[in-house]
Tab-separated table of C-alpha atoms and ligand atoms in Angstrom:
chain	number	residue	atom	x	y	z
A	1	UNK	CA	0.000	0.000	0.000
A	2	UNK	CA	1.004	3.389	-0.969
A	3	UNK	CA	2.343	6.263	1.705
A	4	UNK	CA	-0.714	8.114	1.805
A	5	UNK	CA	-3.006	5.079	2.731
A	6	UNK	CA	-0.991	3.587	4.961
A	7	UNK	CA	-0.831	6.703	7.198
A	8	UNK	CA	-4.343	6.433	7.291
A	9	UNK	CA	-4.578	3.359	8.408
A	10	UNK	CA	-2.362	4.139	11.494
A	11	UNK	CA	-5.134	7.233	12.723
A	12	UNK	CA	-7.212	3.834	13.290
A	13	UNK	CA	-9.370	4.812	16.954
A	14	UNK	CA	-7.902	3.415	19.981
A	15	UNK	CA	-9.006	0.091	21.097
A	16	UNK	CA	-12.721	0.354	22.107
A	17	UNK	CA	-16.041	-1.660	22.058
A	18	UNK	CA	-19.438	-0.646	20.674
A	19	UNK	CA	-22.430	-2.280	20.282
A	20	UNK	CA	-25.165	-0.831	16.841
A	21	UNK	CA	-28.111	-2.252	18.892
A	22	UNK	CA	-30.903	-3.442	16.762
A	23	UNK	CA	-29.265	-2.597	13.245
A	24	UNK	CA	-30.564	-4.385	10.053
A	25	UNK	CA	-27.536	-4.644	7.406
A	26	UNK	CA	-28.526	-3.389	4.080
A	27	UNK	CA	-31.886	-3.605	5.185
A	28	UNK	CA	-32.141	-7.137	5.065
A	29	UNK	CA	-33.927	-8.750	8.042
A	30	UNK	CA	-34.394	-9.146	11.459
A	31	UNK	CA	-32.489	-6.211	13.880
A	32	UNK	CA	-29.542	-7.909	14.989
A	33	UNK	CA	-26.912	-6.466	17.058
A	34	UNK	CA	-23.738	-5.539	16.070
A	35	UNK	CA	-20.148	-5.566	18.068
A	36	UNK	CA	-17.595	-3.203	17.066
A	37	UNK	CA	-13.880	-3.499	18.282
A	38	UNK	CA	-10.823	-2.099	17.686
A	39	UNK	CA	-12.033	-0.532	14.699
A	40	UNK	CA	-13.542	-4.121	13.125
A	41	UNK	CA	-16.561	-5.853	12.836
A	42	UNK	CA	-16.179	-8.354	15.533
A	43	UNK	CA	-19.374	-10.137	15.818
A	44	UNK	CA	-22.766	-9.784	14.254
A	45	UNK	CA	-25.534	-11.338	16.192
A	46	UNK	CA	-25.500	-13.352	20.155
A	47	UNK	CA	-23.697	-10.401	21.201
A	48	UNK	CA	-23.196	-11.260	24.960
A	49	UNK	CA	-20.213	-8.395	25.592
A	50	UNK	CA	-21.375	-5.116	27.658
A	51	UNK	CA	-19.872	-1.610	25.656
A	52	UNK	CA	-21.231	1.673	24.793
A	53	UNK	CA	-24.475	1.112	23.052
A	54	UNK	CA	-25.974	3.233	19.781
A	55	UNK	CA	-29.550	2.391	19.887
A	56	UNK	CA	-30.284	1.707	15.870
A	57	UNK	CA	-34.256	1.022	16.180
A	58	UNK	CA	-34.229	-1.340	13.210
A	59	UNK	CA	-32.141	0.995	10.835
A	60	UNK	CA	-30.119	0.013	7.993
A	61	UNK	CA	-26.705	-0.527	8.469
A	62	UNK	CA	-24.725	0.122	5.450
A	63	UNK	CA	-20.721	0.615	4.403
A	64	UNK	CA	-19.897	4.321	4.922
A	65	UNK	CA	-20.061	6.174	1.994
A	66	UNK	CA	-17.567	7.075	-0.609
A	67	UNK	CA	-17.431	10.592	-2.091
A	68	UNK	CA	-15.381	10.817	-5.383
A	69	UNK	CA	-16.274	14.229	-5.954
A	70	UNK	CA	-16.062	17.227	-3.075
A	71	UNK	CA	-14.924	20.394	-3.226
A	72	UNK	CA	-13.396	21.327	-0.206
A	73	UNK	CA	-12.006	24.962	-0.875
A	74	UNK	CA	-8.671	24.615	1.401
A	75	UNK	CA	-6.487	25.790	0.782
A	76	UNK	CA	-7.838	29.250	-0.959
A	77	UNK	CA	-11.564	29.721	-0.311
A	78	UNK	CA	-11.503	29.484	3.813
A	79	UNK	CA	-14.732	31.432	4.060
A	80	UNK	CA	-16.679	29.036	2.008
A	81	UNK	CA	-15.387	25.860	3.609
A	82	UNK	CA	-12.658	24.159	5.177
A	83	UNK	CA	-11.186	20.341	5.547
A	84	UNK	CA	-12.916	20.713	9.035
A	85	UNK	CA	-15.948	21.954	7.734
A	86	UNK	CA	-16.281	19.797	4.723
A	87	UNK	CA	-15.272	17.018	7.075
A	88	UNK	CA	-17.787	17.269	9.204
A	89	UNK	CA	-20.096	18.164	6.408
A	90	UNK	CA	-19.167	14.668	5.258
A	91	UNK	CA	-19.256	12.585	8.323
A	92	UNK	CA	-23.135	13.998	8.796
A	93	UNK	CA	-24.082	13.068	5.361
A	94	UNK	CA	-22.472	9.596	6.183
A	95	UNK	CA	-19.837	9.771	4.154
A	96	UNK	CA	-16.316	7.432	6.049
A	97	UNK	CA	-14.003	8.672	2.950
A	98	UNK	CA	-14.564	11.720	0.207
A	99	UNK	CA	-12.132	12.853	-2.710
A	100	UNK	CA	-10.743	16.650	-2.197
A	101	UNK	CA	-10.849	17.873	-5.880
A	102	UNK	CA	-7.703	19.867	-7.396
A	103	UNK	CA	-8.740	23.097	-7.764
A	104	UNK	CA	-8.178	25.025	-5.304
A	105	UNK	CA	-5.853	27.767	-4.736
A	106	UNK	CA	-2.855	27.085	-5.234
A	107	UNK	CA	-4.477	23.872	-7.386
A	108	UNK	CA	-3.553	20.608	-5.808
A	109	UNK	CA	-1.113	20.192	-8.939
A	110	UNK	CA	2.054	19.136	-7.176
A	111	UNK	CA	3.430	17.203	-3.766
A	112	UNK	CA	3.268	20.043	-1.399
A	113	UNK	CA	-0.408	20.868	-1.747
A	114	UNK	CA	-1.833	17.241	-1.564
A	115	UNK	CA	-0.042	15.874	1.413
A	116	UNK	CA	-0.739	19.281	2.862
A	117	UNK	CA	-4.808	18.594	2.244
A	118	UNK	CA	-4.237	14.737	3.120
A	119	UNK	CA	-2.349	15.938	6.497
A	120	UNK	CA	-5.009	18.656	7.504
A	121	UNK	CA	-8.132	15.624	6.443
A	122	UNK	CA	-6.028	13.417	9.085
A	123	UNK	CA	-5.594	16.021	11.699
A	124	UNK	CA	-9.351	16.329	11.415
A	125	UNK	CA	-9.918	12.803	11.234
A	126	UNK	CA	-13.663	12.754	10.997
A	127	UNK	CA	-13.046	10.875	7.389
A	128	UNK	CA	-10.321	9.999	5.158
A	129	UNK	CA	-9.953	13.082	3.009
A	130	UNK	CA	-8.142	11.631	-0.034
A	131	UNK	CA	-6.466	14.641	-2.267
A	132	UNK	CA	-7.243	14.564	-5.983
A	133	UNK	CA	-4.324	15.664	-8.049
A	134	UNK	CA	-4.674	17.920	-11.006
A	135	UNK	CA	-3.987	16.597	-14.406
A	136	UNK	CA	-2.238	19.512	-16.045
A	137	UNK	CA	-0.851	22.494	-14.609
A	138	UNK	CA	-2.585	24.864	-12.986
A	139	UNK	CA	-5.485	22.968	-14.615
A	140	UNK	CA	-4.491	25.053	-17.736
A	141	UNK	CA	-4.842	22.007	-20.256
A	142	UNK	CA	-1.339	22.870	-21.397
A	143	UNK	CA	0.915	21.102	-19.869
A	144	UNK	CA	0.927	17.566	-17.373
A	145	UNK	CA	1.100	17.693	-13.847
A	146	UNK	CA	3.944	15.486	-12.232
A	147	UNK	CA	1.966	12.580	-12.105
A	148	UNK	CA	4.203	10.332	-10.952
A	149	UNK	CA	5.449	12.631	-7.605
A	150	UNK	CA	1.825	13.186	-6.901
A	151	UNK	CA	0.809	9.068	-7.252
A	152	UNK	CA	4.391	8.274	-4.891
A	153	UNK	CA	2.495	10.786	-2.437
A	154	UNK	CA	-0.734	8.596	-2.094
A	155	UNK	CA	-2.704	10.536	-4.728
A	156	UNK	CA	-5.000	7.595	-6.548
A	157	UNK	CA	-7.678	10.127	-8.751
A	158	UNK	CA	-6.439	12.645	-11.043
A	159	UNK	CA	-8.765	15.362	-12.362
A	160	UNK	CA	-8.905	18.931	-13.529
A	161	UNK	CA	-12.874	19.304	-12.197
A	162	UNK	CA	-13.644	22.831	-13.412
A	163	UNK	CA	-12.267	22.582	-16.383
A	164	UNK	CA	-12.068	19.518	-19.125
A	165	UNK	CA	-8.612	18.398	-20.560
A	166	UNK	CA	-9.802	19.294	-23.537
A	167	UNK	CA	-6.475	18.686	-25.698
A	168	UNK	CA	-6.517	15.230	-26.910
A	169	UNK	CA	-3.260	14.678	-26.644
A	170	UNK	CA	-2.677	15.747	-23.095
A	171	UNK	CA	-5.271	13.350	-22.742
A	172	UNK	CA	-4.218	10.651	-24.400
A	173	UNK	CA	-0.809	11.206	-22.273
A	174	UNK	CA	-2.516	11.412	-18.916
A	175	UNK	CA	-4.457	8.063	-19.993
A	176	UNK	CA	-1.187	6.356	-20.653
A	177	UNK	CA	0.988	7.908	-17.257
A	178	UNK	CA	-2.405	6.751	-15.362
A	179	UNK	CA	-2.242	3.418	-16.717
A	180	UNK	CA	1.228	2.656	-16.055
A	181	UNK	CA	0.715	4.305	-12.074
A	182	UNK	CA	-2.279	2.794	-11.723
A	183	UNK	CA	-4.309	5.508	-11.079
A	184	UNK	CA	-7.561	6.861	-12.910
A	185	UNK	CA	-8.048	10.241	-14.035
A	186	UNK	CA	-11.919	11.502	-13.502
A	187	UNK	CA	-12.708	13.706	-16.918
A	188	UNK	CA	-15.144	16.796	-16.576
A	189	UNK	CA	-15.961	16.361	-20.161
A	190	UNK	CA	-16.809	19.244	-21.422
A	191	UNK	CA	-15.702	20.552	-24.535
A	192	UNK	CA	-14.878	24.108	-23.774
A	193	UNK	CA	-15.089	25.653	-27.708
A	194	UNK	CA	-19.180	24.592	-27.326
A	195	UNK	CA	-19.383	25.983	-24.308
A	196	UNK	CA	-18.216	29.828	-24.253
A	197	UNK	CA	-20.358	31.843	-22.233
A	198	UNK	CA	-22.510	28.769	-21.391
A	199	UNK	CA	-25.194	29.554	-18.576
A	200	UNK	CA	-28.017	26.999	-18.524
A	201	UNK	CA	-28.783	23.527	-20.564
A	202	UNK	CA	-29.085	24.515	-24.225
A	203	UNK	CA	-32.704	23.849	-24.987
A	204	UNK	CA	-36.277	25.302	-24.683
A	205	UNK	CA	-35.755	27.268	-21.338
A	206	UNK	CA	-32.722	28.458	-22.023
A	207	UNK	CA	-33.907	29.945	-25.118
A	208	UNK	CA	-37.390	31.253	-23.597
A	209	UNK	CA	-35.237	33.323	-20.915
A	210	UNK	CA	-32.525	34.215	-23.058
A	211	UNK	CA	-30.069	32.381	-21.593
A	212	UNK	CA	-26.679	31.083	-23.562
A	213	UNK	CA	-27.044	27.277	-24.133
A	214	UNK	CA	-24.263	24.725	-22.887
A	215	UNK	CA	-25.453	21.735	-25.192
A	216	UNK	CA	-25.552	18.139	-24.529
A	217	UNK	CA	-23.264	17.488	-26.819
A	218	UNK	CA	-20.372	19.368	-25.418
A	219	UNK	CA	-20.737	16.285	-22.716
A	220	UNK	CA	-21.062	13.515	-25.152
A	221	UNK	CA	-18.556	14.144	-27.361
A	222	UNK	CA	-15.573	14.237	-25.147
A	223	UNK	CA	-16.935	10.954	-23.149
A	224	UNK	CA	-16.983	9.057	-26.542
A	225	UNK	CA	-13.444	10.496	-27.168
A	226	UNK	CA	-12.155	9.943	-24.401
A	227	UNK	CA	-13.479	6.297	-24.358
A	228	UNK	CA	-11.899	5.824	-27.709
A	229	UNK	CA	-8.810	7.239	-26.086
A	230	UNK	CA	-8.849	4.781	-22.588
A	231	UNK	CA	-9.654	2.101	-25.244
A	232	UNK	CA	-6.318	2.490	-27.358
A	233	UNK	CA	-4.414	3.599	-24.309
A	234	UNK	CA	-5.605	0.740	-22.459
A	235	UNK	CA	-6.329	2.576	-19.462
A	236	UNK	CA	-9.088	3.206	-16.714
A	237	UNK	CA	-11.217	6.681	-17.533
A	238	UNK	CA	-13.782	7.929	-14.895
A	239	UNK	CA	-16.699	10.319	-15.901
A	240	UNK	CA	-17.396	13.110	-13.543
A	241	UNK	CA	-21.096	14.346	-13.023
A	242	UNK	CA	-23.223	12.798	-16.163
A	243	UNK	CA	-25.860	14.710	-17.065
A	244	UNK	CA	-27.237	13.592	-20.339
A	245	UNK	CA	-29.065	10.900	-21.933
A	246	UNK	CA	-26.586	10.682	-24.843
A	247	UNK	CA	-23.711	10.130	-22.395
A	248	UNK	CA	-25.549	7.483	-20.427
A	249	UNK	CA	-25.659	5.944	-24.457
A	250	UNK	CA	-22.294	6.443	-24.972
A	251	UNK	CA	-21.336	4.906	-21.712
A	252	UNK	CA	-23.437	1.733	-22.455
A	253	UNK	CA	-21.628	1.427	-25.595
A	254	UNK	CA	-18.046	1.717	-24.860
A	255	UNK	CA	-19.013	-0.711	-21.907
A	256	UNK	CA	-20.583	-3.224	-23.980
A	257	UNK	CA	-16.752	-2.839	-26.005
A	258	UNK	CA	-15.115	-3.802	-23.358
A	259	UNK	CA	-13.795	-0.124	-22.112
A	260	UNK	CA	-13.027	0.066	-18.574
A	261	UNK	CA	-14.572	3.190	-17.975
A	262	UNK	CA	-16.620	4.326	-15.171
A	263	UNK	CA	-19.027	6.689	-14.146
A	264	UNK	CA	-20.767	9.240	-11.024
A	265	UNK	CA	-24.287	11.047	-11.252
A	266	UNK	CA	-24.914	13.805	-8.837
A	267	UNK	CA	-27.960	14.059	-6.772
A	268	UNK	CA	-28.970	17.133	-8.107
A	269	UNK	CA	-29.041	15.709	-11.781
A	270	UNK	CA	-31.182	12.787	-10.047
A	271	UNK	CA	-33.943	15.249	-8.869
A	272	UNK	CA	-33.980	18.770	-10.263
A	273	UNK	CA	-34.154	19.515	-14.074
A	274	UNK	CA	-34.486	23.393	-16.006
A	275	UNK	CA	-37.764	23.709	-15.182
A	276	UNK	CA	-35.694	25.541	-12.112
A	277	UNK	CA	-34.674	28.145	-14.246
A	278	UNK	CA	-37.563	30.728	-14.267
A	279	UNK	CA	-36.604	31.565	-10.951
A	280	UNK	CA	-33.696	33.294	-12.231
A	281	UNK	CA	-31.888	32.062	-8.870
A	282	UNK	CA	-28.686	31.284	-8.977
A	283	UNK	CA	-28.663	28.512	-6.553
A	284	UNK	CA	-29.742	26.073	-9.481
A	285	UNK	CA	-26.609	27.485	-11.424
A	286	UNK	CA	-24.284	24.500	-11.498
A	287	UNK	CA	-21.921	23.307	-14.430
A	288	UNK	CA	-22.943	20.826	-15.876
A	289	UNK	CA	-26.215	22.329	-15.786
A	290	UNK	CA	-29.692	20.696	-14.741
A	291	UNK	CA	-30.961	19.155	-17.685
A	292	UNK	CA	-34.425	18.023	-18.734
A	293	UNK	CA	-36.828	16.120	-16.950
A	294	UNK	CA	-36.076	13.207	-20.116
A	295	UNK	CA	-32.597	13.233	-18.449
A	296	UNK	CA	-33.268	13.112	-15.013
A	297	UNK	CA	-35.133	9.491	-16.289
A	298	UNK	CA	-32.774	8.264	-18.175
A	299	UNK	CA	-30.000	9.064	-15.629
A	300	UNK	CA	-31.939	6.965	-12.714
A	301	UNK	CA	-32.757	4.431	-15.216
A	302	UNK	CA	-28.717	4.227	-15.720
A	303	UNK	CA	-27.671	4.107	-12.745
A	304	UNK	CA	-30.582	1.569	-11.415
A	305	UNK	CA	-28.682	-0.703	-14.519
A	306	UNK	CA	-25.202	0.061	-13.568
A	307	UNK	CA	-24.040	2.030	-16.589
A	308	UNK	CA	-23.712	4.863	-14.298
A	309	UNK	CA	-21.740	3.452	-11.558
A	310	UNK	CA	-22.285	5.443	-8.329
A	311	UNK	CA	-23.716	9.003	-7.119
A	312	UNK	CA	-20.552	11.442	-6.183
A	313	UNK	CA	-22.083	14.556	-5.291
A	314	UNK	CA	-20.010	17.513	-6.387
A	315	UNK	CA	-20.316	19.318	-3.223
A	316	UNK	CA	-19.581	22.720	-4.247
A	317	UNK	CA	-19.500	24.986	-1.172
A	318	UNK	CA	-19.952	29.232	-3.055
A	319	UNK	CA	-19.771	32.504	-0.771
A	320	UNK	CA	-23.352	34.580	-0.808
A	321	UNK	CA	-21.769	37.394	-3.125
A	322	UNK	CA	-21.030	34.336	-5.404
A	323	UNK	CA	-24.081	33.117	-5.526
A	324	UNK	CA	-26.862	35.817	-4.658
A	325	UNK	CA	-26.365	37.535	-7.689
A	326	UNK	CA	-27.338	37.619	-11.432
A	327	UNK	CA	-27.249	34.753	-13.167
A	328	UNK	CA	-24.293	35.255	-15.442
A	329	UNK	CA	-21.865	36.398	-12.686
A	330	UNK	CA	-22.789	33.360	-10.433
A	331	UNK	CA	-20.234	30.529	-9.872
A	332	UNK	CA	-21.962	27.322	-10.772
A	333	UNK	CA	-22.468	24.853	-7.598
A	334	UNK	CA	-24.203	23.488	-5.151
A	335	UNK	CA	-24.069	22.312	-1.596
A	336	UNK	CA	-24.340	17.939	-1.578
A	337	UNK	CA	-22.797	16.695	0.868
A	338	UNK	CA	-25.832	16.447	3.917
A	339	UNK	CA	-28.873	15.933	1.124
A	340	UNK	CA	-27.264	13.414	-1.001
A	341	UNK	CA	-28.404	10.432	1.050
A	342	UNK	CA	-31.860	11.810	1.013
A	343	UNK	CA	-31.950	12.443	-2.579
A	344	UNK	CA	-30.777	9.117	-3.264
A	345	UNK	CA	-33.848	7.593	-1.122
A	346	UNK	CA	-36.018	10.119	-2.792
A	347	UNK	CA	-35.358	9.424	-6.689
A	348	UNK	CA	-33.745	5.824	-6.552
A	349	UNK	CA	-35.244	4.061	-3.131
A	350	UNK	CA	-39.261	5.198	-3.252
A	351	UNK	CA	-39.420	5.071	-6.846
A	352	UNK	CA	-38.432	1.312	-6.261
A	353	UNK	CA	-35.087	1.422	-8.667
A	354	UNK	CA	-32.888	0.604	-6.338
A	355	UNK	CA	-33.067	-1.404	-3.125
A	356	UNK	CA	-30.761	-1.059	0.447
A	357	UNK	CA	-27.685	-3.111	-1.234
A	358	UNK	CA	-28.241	-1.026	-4.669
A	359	UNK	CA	-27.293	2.081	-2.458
A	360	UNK	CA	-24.280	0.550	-0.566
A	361	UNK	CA	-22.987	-0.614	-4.330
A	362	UNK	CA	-23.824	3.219	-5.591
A	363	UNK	CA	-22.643	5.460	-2.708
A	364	UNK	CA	-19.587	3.263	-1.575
A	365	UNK	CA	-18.641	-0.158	-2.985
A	366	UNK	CA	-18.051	0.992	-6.414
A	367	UNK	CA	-16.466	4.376	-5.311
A	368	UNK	CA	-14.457	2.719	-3.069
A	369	UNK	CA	-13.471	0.344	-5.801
A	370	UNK	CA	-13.182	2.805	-8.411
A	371	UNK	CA	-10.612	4.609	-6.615
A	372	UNK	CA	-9.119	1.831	-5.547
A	373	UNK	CA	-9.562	2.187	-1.665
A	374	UNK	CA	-8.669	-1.356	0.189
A	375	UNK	CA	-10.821	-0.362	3.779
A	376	UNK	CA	-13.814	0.956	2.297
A	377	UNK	CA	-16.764	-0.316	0.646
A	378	UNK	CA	-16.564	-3.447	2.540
A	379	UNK	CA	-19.250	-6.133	3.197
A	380	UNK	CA	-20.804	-5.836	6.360
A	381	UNK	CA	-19.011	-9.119	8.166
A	382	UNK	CA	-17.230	-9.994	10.892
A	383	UNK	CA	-13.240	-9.188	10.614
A	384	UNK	CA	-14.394	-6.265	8.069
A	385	UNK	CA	-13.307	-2.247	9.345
A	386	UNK	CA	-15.979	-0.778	10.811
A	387	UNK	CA	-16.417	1.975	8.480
A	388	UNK	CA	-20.088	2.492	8.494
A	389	UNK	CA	-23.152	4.140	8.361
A	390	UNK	CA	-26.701	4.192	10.182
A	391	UNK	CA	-29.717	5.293	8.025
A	392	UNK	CA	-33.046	5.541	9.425
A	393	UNK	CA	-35.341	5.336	6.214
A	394	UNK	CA	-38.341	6.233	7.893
A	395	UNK	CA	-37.213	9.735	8.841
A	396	UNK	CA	-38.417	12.824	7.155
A	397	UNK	CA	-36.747	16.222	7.563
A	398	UNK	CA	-36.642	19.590	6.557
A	399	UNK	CA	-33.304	21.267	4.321
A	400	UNK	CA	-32.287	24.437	6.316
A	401	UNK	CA	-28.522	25.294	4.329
A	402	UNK	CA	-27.701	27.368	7.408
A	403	UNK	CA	-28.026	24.418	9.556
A	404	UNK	CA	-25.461	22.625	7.726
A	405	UNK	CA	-21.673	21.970	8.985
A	406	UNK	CA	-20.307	23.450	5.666
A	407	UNK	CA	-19.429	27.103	5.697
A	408	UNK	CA	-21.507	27.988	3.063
A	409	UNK	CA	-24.917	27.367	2.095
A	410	UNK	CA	-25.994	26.957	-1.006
A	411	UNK	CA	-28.439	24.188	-1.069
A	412	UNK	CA	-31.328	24.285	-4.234
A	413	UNK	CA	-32.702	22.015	-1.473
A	414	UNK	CA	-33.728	24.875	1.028
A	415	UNK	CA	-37.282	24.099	2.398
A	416	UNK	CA	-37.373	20.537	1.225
A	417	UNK	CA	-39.027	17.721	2.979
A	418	UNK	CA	-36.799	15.037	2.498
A	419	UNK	CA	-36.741	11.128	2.978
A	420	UNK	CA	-34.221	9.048	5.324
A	421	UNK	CA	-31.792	10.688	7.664
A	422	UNK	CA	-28.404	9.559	8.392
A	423	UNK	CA	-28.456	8.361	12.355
A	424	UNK	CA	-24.805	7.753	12.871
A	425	UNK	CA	-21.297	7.177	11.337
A	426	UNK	CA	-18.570	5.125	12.302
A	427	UNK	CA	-14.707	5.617	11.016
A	428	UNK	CA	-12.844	2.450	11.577
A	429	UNK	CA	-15.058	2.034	14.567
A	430	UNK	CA	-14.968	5.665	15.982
A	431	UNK	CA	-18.542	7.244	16.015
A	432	UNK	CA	-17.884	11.040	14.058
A	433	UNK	CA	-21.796	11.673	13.839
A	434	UNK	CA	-24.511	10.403	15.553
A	435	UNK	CA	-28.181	11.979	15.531
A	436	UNK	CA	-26.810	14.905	13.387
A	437	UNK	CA	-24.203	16.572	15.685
A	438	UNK	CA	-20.271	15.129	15.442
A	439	UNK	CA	-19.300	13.667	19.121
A	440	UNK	CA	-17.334	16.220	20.742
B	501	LIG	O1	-20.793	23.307	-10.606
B	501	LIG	C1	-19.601	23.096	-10.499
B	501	LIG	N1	-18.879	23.613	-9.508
B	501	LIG	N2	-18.999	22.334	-11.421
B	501	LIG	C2	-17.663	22.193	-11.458
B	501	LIG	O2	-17.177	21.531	-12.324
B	501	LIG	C3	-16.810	22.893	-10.483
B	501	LIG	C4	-17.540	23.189	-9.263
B	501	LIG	C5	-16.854	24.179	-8.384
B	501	LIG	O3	-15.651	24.056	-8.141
B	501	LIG	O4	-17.529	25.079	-7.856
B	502	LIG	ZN1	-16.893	19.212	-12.737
């Protein structure tokens, strides 16, 4: 195991017992009770032991949740959100690990910058804050990031989220270095010549309020090159944030090919579409935008099937004078880590597309495998780290973005009654939220 992860490892909580009274694993059941000790799953069922009790009332137990896609804005934007923030942002949304993306300021492009973010996500150490290394640098699209430093520093996802490395052949390169470090790099696709001055999803609302159009097929075409391109190169490609029905097609096809390519959804391209727009409020500015309500089906429809892999929810913490604006000066972004959960139960659970283990495989098997993460995304047995999370999926509750751990609070959830509320987190055993406050 690389630097980086073994570090990790060694923040393990000291040697305590726990008992998840009354828990039902993925759902599936009978409550049973659950032992926790020394950060493992040490007995599931005839637990006889005394120890500090969480009372689960029947809740699901599932493996903590994987986040391949946060923006944490340290170091550069403190006064939207920090590793602390986003941390505990994270551990309340149930999340045990979550990927810092690269662009910051300075960008995560180099050595320095990434252990710096891993070192302040273990200092923390309310979940493993994995740094994502930029692809090029500066994310400029010009010219590659050292790679290779960055992957000897623990670095396992390369991206330049923000911006698409649009230049084939920086690309093509990145595919190859990846390959050979075994790493992935996570494309924004978007390609950035059908995209200038791009403010909503180019079709019938954009035109009606006179809005520049960001087209579908700005997304499509650079996932079908760049699965032509992991193809040839032989390497692993992840697709950030699909939004379209023509990239879900795409996907399916280069799968069917044999391309090893993989692929997130947001929450907020699960639920929300540009019927938003009229509003003229900037919280529903995000990039890629919301799409159509067509979409929104197809992209559940994927994801229920597996074409889209998992949900990664693009937390995107913005300051008020970034957001509560006009339209076109607005930063695009929105707040996901405390709704996703909820969102998932909402568009994928009650609908009846996915079941209890279909949202442990979306929100943190296949992200942890993706990513490659050894300790996360486990099955719930015995011997297995306790990384893992409590949902109660009767719960109902209100979205207040004020009320949220994360600095800022732009939520296109505000006033939403939502479905299922995380009830507790564990990180290799240690409890970092439980009924919606982190454990002092
Ligand atoms: O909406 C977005 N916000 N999309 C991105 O690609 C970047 C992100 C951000 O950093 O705010
Ligand atoms: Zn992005």
């Amino acid at each position: 195991m690389r630097e980086l992860a073994t570090e990790q490892m060694n923040t393990s909580s000291p040697a305590i017992s726990l008992i998840l009274r009354g828990v039902r694993p993925y759902g599936e059941g009978d409550p049973v009770d659950v032992l926790i000790r020394d950060g493992v799953i040490a007995g599931i069922g005839g637990i006889t032991e005394e120890a500090d009790v969480v009372e689960g009332n029947g809740a699901v137990l599932l493996p903590g949740f994987v986040d391949l896609h946060t923006h944490l804005r340290e170091p550069g934007r403190e006064d939207t959100e920090t590793i602390a923030t986003g941390s505990a942002a994270a551990a309340l949304g149930g999340y045990t690990a979550v990927f810092a993306m690269a662009n910051t300021n300075p960008v995560a492009d180099n050595e320095v910058v990434v252990q710096h973010v891993a070192r302040r996500g273990r200092e923390v150490g309310l979940v493993d804050v994995h740094p994502v290394g930029a692809v090029t640098v500066g994310l400029e699209g010009v010219k590659l990031a050292e790679l290779g430093t960055m992957a000897k520093a623990g670095v396992r996802v390369f991206s330049d989220d923000g911006h698409c490395v649009h230049d084939p052949l920086i690309m093509r390169r990145a595919l190859e270095y990846s390959r050979a470090l075994g790493v992935v790099v996570a494309q924004h696709a978007e390609e950035p010549r059908l995209t200038v001055g791009a403010q909503a999803h180019e079709g019938e609302q954009a035109s009606r309020l006179g809005l520049q159009g960001w087209p579908a097929a700005a997304e499509e075409s650079i996932v079908a090159r760049d699965c032509l391109l992991a193809l040839h190169a032989g390497a692993r490609l992840h697709v950030c944030h699909v939004s379209t029905t023509g990239t879900a097609d795409v996907l399916r096809w280069a799968k069917a090919r044999g391309t090893e390519v993989s692929a997130e959804v947001t929450p907020h391209h699960l639920l929300l579409t540009d019927d938003r727009l009229g509003t003229y409020d900037p919280v529903n500015k995000v990039n890629p935008p919301l799409r159509t309500a067509a979409d929104v089906k197809v992209l559940r429809e994927a994801l229920a099937e597996g074409v889209i892999d998992c949900v990664a929810t693009d937390h995107a913490p913005h300051a008020v004078q970034d957001k509560d604006c006009e339209w076109s000066a607005a930063r695009p972004g929105m707040l996901g880590l405390q709704t996703a959960l909820s969102i998932v139960v909402e568009t994928m659970v009650n609908t009846g597309l996915l079941d209890w283990r279909g949202v442990a495989r979306v929100m943190s098997e296949r992200p942890a495998e993706i990513a490659g993460l050894p300790d996360q995304g486990r099955p719930i047995e015995v011997g297995e780290p306790a990384n893992l999370t409590l949902v109660d999926p009767d719960a109902s509750w209100t979205v207040r973005g004020a009320a949220f751990a994360s600095i800022a609070a732009n939520t296109p959830f505000e006033g939403m009654e939502l479905p299922g509320a995380v009830v507790a987190t564990l990180l290799r055993g240690r409890v970092t939220a439980v009924g919606g406050r982190i454990p002092a």
